XYZ file of C-alpha atoms in Angstrom:
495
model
C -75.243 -29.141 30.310
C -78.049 -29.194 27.665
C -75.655 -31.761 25.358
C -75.255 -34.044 28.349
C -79.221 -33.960 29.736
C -80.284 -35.138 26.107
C -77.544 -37.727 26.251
C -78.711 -38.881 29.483
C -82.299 -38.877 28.337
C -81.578 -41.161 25.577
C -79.478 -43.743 26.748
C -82.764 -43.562 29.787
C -84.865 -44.317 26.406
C -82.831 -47.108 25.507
C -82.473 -48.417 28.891
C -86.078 -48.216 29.704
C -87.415 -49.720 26.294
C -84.769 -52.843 26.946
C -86.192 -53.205 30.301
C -89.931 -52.647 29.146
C -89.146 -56.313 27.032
C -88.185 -57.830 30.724
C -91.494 -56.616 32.141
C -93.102 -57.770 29.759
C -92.226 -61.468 30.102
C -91.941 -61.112 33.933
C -95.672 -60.763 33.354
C -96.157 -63.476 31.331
C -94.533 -65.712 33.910
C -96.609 -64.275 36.617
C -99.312 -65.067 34.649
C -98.537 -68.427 34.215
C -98.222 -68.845 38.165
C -101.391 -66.929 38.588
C -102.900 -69.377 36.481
C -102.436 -72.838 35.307
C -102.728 -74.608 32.004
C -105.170 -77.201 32.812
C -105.030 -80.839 32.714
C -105.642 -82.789 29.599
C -109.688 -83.702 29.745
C -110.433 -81.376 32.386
C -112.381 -77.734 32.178
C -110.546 -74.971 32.513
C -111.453 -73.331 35.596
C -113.857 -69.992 35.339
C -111.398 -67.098 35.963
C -111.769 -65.169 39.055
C -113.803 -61.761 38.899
C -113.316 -60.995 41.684
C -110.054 -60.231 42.316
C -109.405 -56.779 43.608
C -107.717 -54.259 41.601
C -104.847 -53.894 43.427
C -103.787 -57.799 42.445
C -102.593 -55.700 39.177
C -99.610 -53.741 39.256
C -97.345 -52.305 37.034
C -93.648 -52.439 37.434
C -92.027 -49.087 36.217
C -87.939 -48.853 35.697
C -85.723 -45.975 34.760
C -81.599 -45.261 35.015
C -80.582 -43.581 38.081
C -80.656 -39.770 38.111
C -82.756 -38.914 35.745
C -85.836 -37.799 37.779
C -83.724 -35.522 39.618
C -82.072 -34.165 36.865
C -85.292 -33.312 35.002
C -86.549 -31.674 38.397
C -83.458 -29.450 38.518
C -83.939 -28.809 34.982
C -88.035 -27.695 35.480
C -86.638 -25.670 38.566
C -84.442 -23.982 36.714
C -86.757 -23.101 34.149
C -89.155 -21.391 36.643
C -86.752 -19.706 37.671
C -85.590 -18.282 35.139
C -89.117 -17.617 33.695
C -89.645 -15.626 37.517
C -87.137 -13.700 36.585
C -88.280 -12.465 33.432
C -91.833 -11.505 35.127
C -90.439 -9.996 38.920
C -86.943 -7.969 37.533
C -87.110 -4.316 35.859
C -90.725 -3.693 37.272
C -89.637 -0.050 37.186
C -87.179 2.091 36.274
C -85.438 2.462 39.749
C -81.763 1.366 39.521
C -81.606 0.298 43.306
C -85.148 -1.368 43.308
C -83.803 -3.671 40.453
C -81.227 -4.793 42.238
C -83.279 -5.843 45.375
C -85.865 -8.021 43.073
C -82.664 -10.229 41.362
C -81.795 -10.810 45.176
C -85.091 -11.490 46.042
C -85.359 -14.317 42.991
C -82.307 -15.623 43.639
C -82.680 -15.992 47.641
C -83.308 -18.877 48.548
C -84.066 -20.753 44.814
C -80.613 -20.398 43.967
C -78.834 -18.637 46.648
C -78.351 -18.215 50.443
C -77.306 -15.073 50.251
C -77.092 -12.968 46.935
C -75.184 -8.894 47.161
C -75.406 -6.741 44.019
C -72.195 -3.712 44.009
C -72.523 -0.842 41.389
C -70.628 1.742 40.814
C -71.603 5.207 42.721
C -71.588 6.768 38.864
C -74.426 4.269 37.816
C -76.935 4.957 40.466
C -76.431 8.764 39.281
C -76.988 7.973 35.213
C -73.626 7.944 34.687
C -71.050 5.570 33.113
C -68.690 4.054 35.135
C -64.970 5.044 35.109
C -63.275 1.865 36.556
C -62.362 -0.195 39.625
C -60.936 2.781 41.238
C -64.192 4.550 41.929
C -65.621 1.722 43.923
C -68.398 0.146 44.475
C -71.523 0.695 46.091
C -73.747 -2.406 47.608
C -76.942 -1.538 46.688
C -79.165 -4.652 47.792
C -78.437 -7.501 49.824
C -80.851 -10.662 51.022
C -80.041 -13.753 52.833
C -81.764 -16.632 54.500
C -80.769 -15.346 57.621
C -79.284 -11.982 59.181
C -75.573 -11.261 60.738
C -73.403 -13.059 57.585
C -70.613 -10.713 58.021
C -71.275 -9.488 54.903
C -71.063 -5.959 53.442
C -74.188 -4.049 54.805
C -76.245 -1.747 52.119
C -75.006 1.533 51.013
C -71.112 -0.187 51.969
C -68.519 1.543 49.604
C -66.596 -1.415 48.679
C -62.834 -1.050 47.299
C -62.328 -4.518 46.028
C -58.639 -5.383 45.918
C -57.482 -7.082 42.457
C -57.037 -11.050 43.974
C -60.943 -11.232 44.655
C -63.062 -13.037 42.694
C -65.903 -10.338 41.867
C -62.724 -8.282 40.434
C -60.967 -10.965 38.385
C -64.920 -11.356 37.316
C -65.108 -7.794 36.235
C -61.709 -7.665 34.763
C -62.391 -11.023 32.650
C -66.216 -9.782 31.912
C -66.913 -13.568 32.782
C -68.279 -15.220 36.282
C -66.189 -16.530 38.651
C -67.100 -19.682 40.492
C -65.447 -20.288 43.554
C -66.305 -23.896 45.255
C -63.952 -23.420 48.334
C -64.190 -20.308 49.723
C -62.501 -20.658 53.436
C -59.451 -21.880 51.429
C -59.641 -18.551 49.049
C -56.380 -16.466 49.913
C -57.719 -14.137 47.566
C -61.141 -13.511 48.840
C -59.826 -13.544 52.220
C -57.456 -10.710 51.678
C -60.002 -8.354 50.720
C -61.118 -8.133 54.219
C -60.029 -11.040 56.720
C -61.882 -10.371 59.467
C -64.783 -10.257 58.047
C -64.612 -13.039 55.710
C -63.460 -15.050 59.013
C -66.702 -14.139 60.379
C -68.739 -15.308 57.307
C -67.378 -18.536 57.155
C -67.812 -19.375 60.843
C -71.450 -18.314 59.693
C -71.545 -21.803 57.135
C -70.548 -19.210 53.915
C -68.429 -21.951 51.678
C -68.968 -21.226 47.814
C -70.004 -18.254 45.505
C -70.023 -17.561 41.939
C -69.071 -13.467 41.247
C -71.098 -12.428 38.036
C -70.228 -8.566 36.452
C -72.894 -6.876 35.671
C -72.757 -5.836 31.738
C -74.545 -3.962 28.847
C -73.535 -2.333 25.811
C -70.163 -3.647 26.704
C -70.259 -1.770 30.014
C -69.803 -2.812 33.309
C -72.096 -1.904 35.511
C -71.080 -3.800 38.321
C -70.907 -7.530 39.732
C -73.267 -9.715 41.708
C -72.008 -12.278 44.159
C -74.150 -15.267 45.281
C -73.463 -17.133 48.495
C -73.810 -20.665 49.888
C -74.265 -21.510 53.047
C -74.241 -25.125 55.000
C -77.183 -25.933 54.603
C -77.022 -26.154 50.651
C -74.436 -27.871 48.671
C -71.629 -25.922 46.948
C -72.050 -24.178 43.528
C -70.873 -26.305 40.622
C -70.187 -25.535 36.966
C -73.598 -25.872 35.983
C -74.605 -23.113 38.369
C -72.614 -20.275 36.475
C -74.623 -20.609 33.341
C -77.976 -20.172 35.415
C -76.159 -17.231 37.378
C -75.164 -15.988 34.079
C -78.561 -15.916 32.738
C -80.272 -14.588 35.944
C -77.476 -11.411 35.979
C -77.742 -10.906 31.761
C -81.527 -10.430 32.507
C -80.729 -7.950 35.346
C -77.970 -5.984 33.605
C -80.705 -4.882 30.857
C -83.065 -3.694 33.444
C -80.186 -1.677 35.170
C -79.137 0.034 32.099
C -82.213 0.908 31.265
C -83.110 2.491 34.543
C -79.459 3.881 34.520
C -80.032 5.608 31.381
C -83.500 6.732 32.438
C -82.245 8.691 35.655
C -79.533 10.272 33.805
C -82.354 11.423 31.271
C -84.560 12.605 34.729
C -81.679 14.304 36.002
C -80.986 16.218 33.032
C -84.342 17.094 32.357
C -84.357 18.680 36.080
C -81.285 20.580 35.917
C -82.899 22.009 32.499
C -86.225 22.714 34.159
C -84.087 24.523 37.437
C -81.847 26.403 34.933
C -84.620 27.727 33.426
C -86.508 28.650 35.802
C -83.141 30.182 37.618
C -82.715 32.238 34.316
C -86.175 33.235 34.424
C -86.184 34.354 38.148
C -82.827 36.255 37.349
C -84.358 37.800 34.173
C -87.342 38.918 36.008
C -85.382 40.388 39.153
C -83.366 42.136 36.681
C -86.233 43.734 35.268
C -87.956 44.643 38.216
C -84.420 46.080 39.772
C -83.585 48.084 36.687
C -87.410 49.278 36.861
C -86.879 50.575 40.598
C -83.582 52.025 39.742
C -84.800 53.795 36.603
C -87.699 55.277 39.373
C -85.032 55.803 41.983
C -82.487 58.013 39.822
C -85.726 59.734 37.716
C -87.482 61.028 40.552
C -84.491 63.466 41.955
C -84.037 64.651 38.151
C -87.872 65.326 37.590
C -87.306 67.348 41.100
C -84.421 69.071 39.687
C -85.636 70.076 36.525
C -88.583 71.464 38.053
C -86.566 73.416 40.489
C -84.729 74.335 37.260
C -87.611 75.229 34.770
C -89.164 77.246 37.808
C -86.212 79.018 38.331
C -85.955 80.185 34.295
C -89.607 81.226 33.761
C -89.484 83.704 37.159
C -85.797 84.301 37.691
C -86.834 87.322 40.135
C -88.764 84.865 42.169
C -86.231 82.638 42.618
C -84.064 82.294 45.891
C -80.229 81.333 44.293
C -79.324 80.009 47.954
C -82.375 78.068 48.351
C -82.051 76.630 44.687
C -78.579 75.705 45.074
C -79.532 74.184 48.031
C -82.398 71.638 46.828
C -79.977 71.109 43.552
C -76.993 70.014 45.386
C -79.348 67.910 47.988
C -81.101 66.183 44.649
C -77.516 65.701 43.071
C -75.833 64.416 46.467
C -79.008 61.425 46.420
C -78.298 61.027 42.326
C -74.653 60.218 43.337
C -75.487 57.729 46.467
C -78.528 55.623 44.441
C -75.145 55.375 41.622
C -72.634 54.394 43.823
C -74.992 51.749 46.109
C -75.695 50.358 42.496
C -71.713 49.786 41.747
C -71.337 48.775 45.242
C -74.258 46.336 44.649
C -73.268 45.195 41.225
C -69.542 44.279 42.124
C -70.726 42.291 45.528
C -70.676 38.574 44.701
C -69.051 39.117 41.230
C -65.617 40.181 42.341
C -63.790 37.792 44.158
C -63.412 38.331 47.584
C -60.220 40.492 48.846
C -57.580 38.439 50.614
C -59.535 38.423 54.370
C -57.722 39.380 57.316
C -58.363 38.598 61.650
C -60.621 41.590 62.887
C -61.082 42.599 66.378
C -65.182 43.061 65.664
C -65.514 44.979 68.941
C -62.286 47.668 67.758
C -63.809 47.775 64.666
C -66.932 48.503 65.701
C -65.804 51.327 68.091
C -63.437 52.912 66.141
C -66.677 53.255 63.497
C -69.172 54.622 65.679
C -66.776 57.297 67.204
C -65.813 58.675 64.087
C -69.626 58.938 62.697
C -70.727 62.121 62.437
C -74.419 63.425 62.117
C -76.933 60.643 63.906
C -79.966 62.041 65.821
C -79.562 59.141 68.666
C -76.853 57.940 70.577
C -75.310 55.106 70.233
C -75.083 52.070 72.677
C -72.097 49.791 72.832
C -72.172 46.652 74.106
C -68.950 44.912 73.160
C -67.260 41.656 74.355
C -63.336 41.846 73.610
C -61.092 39.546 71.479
C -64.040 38.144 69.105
C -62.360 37.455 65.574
C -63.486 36.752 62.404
C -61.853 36.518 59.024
C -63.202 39.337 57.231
C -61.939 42.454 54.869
C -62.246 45.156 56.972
C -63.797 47.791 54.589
C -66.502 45.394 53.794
C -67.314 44.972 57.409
C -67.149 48.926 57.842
C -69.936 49.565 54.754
C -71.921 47.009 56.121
C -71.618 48.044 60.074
C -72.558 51.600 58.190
C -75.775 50.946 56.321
C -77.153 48.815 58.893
C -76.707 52.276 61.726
C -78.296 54.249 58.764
C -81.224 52.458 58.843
C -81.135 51.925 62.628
C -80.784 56.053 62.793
C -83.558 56.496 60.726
C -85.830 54.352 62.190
C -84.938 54.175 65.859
C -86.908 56.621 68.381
C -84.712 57.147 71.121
C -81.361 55.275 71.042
C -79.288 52.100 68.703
C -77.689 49.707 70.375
C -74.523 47.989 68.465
C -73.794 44.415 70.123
C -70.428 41.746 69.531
C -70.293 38.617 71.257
C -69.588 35.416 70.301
C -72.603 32.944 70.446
C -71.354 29.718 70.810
C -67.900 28.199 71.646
C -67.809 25.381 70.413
C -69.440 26.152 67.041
C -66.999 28.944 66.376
C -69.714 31.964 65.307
C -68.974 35.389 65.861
C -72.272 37.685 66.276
C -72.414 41.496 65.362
C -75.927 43.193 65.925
C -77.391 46.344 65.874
C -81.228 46.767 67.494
C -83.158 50.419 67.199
C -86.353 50.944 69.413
C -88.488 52.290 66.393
C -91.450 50.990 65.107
C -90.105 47.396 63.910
C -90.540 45.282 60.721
C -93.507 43.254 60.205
C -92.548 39.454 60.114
C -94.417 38.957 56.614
C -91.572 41.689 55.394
C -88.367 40.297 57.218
C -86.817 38.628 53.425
C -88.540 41.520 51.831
C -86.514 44.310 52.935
C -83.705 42.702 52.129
C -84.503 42.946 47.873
C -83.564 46.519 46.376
C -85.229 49.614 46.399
C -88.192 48.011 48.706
C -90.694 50.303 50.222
C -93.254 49.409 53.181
C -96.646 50.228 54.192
C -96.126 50.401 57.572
C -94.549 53.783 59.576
C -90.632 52.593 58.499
C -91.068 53.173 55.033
C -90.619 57.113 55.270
C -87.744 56.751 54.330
C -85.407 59.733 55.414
C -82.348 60.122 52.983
C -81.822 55.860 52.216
C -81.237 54.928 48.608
C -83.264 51.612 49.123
C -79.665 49.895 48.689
C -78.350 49.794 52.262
C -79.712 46.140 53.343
C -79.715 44.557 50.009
C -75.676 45.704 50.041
C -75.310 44.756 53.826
C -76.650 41.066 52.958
C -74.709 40.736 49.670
C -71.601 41.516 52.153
C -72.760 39.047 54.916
C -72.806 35.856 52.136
C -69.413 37.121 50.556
C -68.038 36.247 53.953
C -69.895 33.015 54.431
C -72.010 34.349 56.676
C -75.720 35.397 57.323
C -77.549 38.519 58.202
C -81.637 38.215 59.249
C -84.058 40.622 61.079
C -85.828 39.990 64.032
C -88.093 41.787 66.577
C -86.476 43.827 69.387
C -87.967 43.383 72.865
C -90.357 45.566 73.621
C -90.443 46.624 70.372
C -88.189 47.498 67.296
C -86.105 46.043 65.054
C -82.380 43.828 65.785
C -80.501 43.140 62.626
C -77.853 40.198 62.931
C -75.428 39.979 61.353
C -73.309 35.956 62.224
C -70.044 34.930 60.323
C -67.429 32.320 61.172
C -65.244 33.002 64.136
C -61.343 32.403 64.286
C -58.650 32.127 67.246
C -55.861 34.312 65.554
């Protein structure tokens, strides 16, 4: 295009230097007519001042088409120049993609789409065609084109033009688009609608850096422009080459983000896990010391004044203190293998069987228990995971509760398919700054329900462990008029 502008500018030269010699004695004729030799033995007459200036004029000739070729040419060049100032103004993939539509609608284009693949918005490479692509920015002259919408996954079949583009690595121009079988077929209704909309041309340029495609950009005429010709795909070409840098850049600057991130999170996950660790092996070194400091005392008494000592009553305290050593161990085994062994194969429990054949066989609680059980609610579950957690939770309620526990199965909602197990005590309730608090090992509170009375400080970090093992969840809230309900919701199931 370059080759042929110069061409055209010279033979201009030639023409307008050629014509320049015709002026010139067009002027001396006019002249001559403007005025006269005089005749032989007269005065010439005194020339007229004061003729007006615009008696003078200056005739001015050029070949055809060369003005508007050197305004398309100074367009262009603006353009262009825009380009380099208004795309990659930050490192956002999608926000580059919206300022090359925004320079090239409506300079160049009526309506201008940029697709990349899902992969490249996340700081990925791109694995091929197959994965699709995502239409990231879109702007037209006007609204309702018919054309893909933003955040469209587009699977673009192999007879289009943006994939022969992205197969080739070169643009595609495409003059005639209504007569396109290929285009057509990637979605004919739609591509009905956009040409009764005055769509008629485009030119499908891939997106590409370091040899990679990125994805393709397809520009659109409308009516009201004329079509694209060949000398539009090296300005398309230019205006996506420009882009594609600015993409890549911002591609490889979220993957670095994102990495950075997950690094930061996984650190600070190790850190939180480290310091949990250290804080539970702290409370279970206090947990298991203090019934052995107890027992050796017992002990050591015993030795220095053996008359003194009641055998019964020792054997009694020893067994007690060795009977807690032997729960806080086998909560911690219980604890440690929850959420690290994979889950049993899980079965359809009756919850309200279950939880009646449990409380009928429990032996020892200081309150009765209330049932309040609605038939036929099923869950998915492994029954002897249910049964330790259904356990702990009425060891805490006994312990706490003043006059009675109430054990309740229903199933909340039909439609969303939960199954609900809870157990409420009338004691003196948890205070809401403690209801996640009680649920961490070995905790102790302030307030009247941290005597404890026999608990290892395991029970409700073990009954929560079990709850997420079956996809479920298990939260505290206050009892009306007062005391605690623990509840306990998991998937439901039909059969």
């Amino acid at each position: 295009m370059v080759a042929a502008e110069d061409n055209a500018a010279t033979a201009g030269e030639c023409f307008t230097a050629a014509v320049g010699g015709i002026g010139q004695h067009l002027l001396q004729q006019h002249s001559h007519q403007a005025f006269p030799q005089p005749l032989p033995g007269t005065k010439p007459p005194a020339p007229d001042t004061t003729a007006a200036a615009t008696d003078r004029w200056l005739l001015a000739v050029s070949e055809p088409g060369i003005g508007r070729l050197a305004l398309q040419a100074r367009e262009r060049l603006n353009l262009l120049c825009d380009a380099g100032s208004h795309i990659g103004t930050s490192l956002s993939v999608t926000r580059t993609a919206e300022e090359l539509t925004e320079i090239a609608v409506p300079r160049f284009a009526d309506y201008a789409g940029v697709d990349l693949y899902d992969c490249v918005l996340r700081g990925h490479d791109p694995t091929g065609l197959d994965e699709g692509l995502r239409r990231v920015a879109l702007m037209g002259i006007g609204e309702n084109s018919c054309l893909h919408p933003v955040n469209a996954l587009i699977q673009l079949l192999a007879s289009t033009p943006q994939a022969r583009g992205v197969a080739a690595g070169q643009p595609v121009l495409e003059p005639d688009l209504p007569t396109n079988l290929g285009w057509m077929a990637q979605d004919p209704e739609r591509c009905r609608k956009a040409c009764e909309h005055g769509i008629h041309s485009l030119v499908a340029v891939p997106i590409r850096a370091r040899d990679i495609t990125l994805g393709v950009v397809s520009f659109y005429r409308c009516t009201t422009r004329e079509t694209f010709e060949e000398d539009d795909l090296t300005l398309a070409e230019d205006l996506v080459n420009r882009t594609a840098l600015c993409v890549d850049n911002a591609r490889l600057y979220t993957r670095e983000r994102m990495i950075s991130t997950e690094l930061k999170q996984t650190t600070e996950s190790l850190r939180d896990t480290l310091d949990h660790q250290r804080r539970f092996t702290a409370d279970a070194s206090h947990e298991l010391r203090t019934p052995l400091a107890g027992l050796r005392a017992q002990l050591e008494e015993a030795r220095l004044h053996p008359g003194q000592t009641d055998l019964t009553d020792l054997l009694n305290h020893t067994l007690s203190d060795v009977d807690r050593l032997q729960a806080i161990i086998t909560d911690l085994l219980s604890l440690a293998r929850t959420g690290t062994t994979p889950l049993t194969a899980p079965e359809p429990v009756d919850l309200a069987e279950l939880v009646e054949t449990e409380v009928t066989h429990r032996i020892g609680d200081h309150h009765p228990t209330r049932l309040d059980l609605t038939p036929d609610v099923l869950a998915n579950a492994v029954p002897i995971q249910i049964r330790r957690m259904l356990n702990n939770l009425l060891d805490n309620a006994q312990r706490h509760a003043t006059h009675h526990v109430t054990v309740e199965v229903r199933r909340v909602d039909d439609a969303d398919h939960i199954a609900e197990l809870s157990i409420t005590d009338d004691g003196p309730g948890v205070p809401p700054a403690e209801h996640e608090h009680i649920f961490q090992p070995f905790t102790r509170l302030d307030s009247a329900r941290s005597r404890d009375r026999g608990g290892t400080g395991l029970g409700l970090a073990i009954a929560r462990a079990i709850a997420h093992d079956h996809h479920g969840t298990l939260h505290v809230e206050d009892a009306r008029p007062n005391g605690a309900r623990f509840t306990f919701r998991l998937p439901a199931t039909t059969s």
